[in-house]
Amino acid sequence: MAQQGGSSSSGGSRILSGGSINVSPMKPLASLKVLVVDDEPMIRTIHKAQLVRAGINDVEVAANGKDAVDLHVNGATFDLILMDLHMPIMDGCQATKKLRAMGVKSSIVGVTSSGGAEKTAFLASGLDDCVSKPFVLQQIAHYLKVPRSPTNPPKYHNP
Amino acid sequence: MDRNQSHRQVATMKQSLFDQGYLDHEQFNQLEELQDDANPNFVEEVVTLYYRDSARLVHSIEQALEKSPIDFNKLDSYMHQFRGSSSSIGAKKVKAECSLFREYCRAGNGEGCMRTFQQVKKEYAALRKKLETFFQLARQAGPVDRARRPK
């Protein structure tokens, strides 16, 4: 399942309520494209609302790793991918490895409440970072501010 | 009842849910922060999704507890997911019972799991009832005037 987010125009810095962050992105927030990958409709709803509230209007969602990969196979590109770990059909680890193998250079941030060896393996699959679920916007503010340059390798990638 | 009184009633009920430990105020407030004129019933929609999606998990846990021998790894995995979902809406008591359940899982204590799961379901149902009343009140009261929204 993949859905398109809404659209409107606004850009520049934004102060967010609830533990505010002041983001001055290199790209205007309104022009960022973000993909939320999670099998739980509730989590997709929350994360999408957080991003839209932050000023990001182009938010797509996918219900599992395979749908996320398929979006890319069909030519979609994103500035940031928020990837859950435990999903049916294709989990976050497999999806991240596949996307990196395809040459996808987007920032990919894992979103999981798992810890220990599972989290380590997830990070090593090609993530740039890993945050707890549900994330607080401040945790990913850096990735909204500085989309990863194509020449920078993923932070935790073990080829 | 005038609008201000209705809003006060809603605020009082919400505070009591925090004070009685049903809801984590920080997590619930984070959800409320996402509610606005474009999404006036956002929190209720999220909670509805929680109860819809977690019903499947509850059923899976029930089935897993009926099997012999019990697959504690599978149980733990289900409960990890349920705990995470519950945490996302600030369901404090449900989350606490889920954590206790996982301890029994890790200890391989089937009886403890079954006993705790009854508590999980009890808290899950109790919270649902309270939230249904809360949202009904909130809908009757109407949206809070943004200029006067309490912090």
mmCIF file of N, CA and C in Angstrom, chain A residues 17-18 39-43 45-46 49-50 53 86 113-114 133-136, chain B residues 27 30-31 33-36 42 46 49-50 52-53 80-81 85 88-89 146:
data_model
loop_
_atom_site.group_PDB
_atom_site.id
_atom_site.type_symbol
_atom_site.label_atom_id
_atom_site.label_comp_id
_atom_site.label_asym_id
_atom_site.label_seq_id
_atom_site.Cartn_x
_atom_site.Cartn_y
_atom_site.Cartn_z
ATOM 1 N N SER A 17 5.399 23.613 17.878
ATOM 2 C CA SER A 17 4.965 23.586 19.267
ATOM 3 C C SER A 17 5.325 22.265 19.913
ATOM 4 N N GLY A 18 5.207 22.172 21.201
ATOM 5 C CA GLY A 18 5.466 20.922 21.919
ATOM 6 C C GLY A 18 6.924 20.609 21.988
ATOM 7 N N ASP A 39 4.019 -0.806 9.219
ATOM 8 C CA ASP A 39 2.856 -1.666 8.970
ATOM 9 C C ASP A 39 1.644 -1.263 9.808
ATOM 10 N N GLU A 40 1.852 -0.396 10.808
ATOM 11 C CA GLU A 40 0.722 -0.011 11.663
ATOM 12 C C GLU A 40 0.071 1.270 11.160
ATOM 13 N N PRO A 41 -1.205 1.215 10.775
ATOM 14 C CA PRO A 41 -1.884 2.416 10.282
ATOM 15 C C PRO A 41 -1.831 3.570 11.289
ATOM 16 N N MET A 42 -1.925 3.238 12.569
ATOM 17 C CA MET A 42 -1.896 4.285 13.590
ATOM 18 C C MET A 42 -0.555 5.029 13.569
ATOM 19 N N ILE A 43 0.525 4.281 13.480
ATOM 20 C CA ILE A 43 1.860 4.890 13.473
ATOM 21 C C ILE A 43 2.051 5.720 12.203
ATOM 22 N N THR A 45 -0.245 7.228 10.576
ATOM 23 C CA THR A 45 -1.074 8.425 10.758
ATOM 24 C C THR A 45 -0.361 9.445 11.638
ATOM 25 N N ILE A 46 0.210 8.975 12.741
ATOM 26 C CA ILE A 46 0.887 9.886 13.668
ATOM 27 C C ILE A 46 2.106 10.515 13.005
ATOM 28 N N ALA A 49 1.199 13.022 10.332
ATOM 29 C CA ALA A 49 0.670 14.264 10.915
ATOM 30 C C ALA A 49 1.813 15.116 11.488
ATOM 31 N N GLN A 50 2.785 14.460 12.119
ATOM 32 C CA GLN A 50 3.934 15.205 12.662
ATOM 33 C C GLN A 50 4.693 15.916 11.548
ATOM 34 N N ARG A 53 2.610 18.743 10.027
ATOM 35 C CA ARG A 53 2.614 19.853 10.986
ATOM 36 C C ARG A 53 3.933 20.617 10.925
ATOM 37 N N HIS A 86 10.062 -4.060 12.224
ATOM 38 C CA HIS A 86 9.247 -5.278 12.122
ATOM 39 C C HIS A 86 8.027 -5.038 11.258
ATOM 40 N N SER A 113 11.235 0.417 18.439
ATOM 41 C CA SER A 113 11.383 0.349 19.892
ATOM 42 C C SER A 113 12.272 -0.840 20.283
ATOM 43 N N SER A 114 12.796 -1.535 19.288
ATOM 44 C CA SER A 114 13.717 -2.644 19.566
ATOM 45 C C SER A 114 15.065 -2.098 20.004
ATOM 46 N N LYS A 133 10.349 4.717 18.725
ATOM 47 C CA LYS A 133 8.998 4.891 18.173
ATOM 48 C C LYS A 133 8.018 5.202 19.309
ATOM 49 N N PRO A 134 7.071 6.148 19.150
ATOM 50 C CA PRO A 134 7.007 7.052 18.016
ATOM 51 C C PRO A 134 8.018 8.175 18.190
ATOM 52 N N PHE A 135 8.586 8.621 17.096
ATOM 53 C CA PHE A 135 9.657 9.598 17.243
ATOM 54 C C PHE A 135 9.092 10.965 17.588
ATOM 55 N N VAL A 136 9.925 11.721 18.226
ATOM 56 C CA VAL A 136 9.648 13.129 18.469
ATOM 57 C C VAL A 136 10.370 13.868 17.353
ATOM 58 N N GLN B 27 2.760 11.914 26.392
ATOM 59 C CA GLN B 27 2.484 11.262 25.112
ATOM 60 C C GLN B 27 1.137 11.702 24.561
ATOM 61 N N GLN B 30 1.252 15.160 23.212
ATOM 62 C CA GLN B 30 1.919 15.213 21.908
ATOM 63 C C GLN B 30 0.937 14.920 20.781
ATOM 64 N N LEU B 31 0.011 13.993 21.040
ATOM 65 C CA LEU B 31 -1.018 13.696 20.040
ATOM 66 C C LEU B 31 -1.966 14.882 19.891
ATOM 67 N N GLU B 33 -1.315 17.936 20.301
ATOM 68 C CA GLU B 33 -0.623 19.016 19.602
ATOM 69 C C GLU B 33 -0.816 18.905 18.087
ATOM 70 N N LEU B 34 -1.092 17.675 17.626
ATOM 71 C CA LEU B 34 -1.251 17.454 16.194
ATOM 72 C C LEU B 34 -2.700 17.698 15.737
ATOM 73 N N GLN B 35 -3.575 17.967 16.694
ATOM 74 C CA GLN B 35 -4.987 18.204 16.393
ATOM 75 C C GLN B 35 -5.163 19.687 16.084
ATOM 76 N N ASP B 36 -5.820 19.984 14.976
ATOM 77 C CA ASP B 36 -6.038 21.387 14.626
ATOM 78 C C ASP B 36 -7.342 21.498 13.833
ATOM 79 N N PHE B 42 -8.387 14.385 15.385
ATOM 80 C CA PHE B 42 -7.189 13.585 15.143
ATOM 81 C C PHE B 42 -6.946 12.568 16.255
ATOM 82 N N VAL B 46 -6.834 8.495 15.927
ATOM 83 C CA VAL B 46 -5.653 7.679 16.266
ATOM 84 C C VAL B 46 -6.028 6.595 17.279
ATOM 85 N N LEU B 49 -7.907 3.878 15.617
ATOM 86 C CA LEU B 49 -6.982 3.000 14.886
ATOM 87 C C LEU B 49 -6.275 2.052 15.857
ATOM 88 N N TYR B 50 -5.882 2.577 17.006
ATOM 89 C CA TYR B 50 -5.207 1.748 18.020
ATOM 90 C C TYR B 50 -6.093 0.569 18.411
ATOM 91 N N ARG B 52 -8.628 -0.670 16.850
ATOM 92 C CA ARG B 52 -8.910 -1.552 15.709
ATOM 93 C C ARG B 52 -7.729 -2.477 15.438
ATOM 94 N N ASP B 53 -6.532 -1.902 15.399
ATOM 95 C CA ASP B 53 -5.344 -2.692 15.042
ATOM 96 C C ASP B 53 -4.914 -3.626 16.167
ATOM 97 N N HIS B 80 5.502 -7.194 22.530
ATOM 98 C CA HIS B 80 6.402 -6.077 22.246
ATOM 99 C C HIS B 80 5.690 -5.077 21.333
ATOM 100 N N GLN B 81 5.025 -5.635 20.336
ATOM 101 C CA GLN B 81 4.301 -4.783 19.390
ATOM 102 C C GLN B 81 3.113 -4.098 20.072
ATOM 103 N N SER B 85 2.471 -0.038 20.572
ATOM 104 C CA SER B 85 1.257 0.657 20.130
ATOM 105 C C SER B 85 0.591 1.369 21.292
ATOM 106 N N SER B 88 2.280 4.476 22.214
ATOM 107 C CA SER B 88 2.095 5.569 21.243
ATOM 108 C C SER B 88 0.891 6.440 21.557
ATOM 109 N N ILE B 89 -0.119 5.873 22.195
ATOM 110 C CA ILE B 89 -1.272 6.721 22.559
ATOM 111 C C ILE B 89 -1.222 7.111 24.039
ATOM 112 N N ARG B 146 -8.628 28.524 19.853
ATOM 113 C CA ARG B 146 -7.157 28.502 19.860
ATOM 114 C C ARG B 146 -6.558 29.595 20.726
#
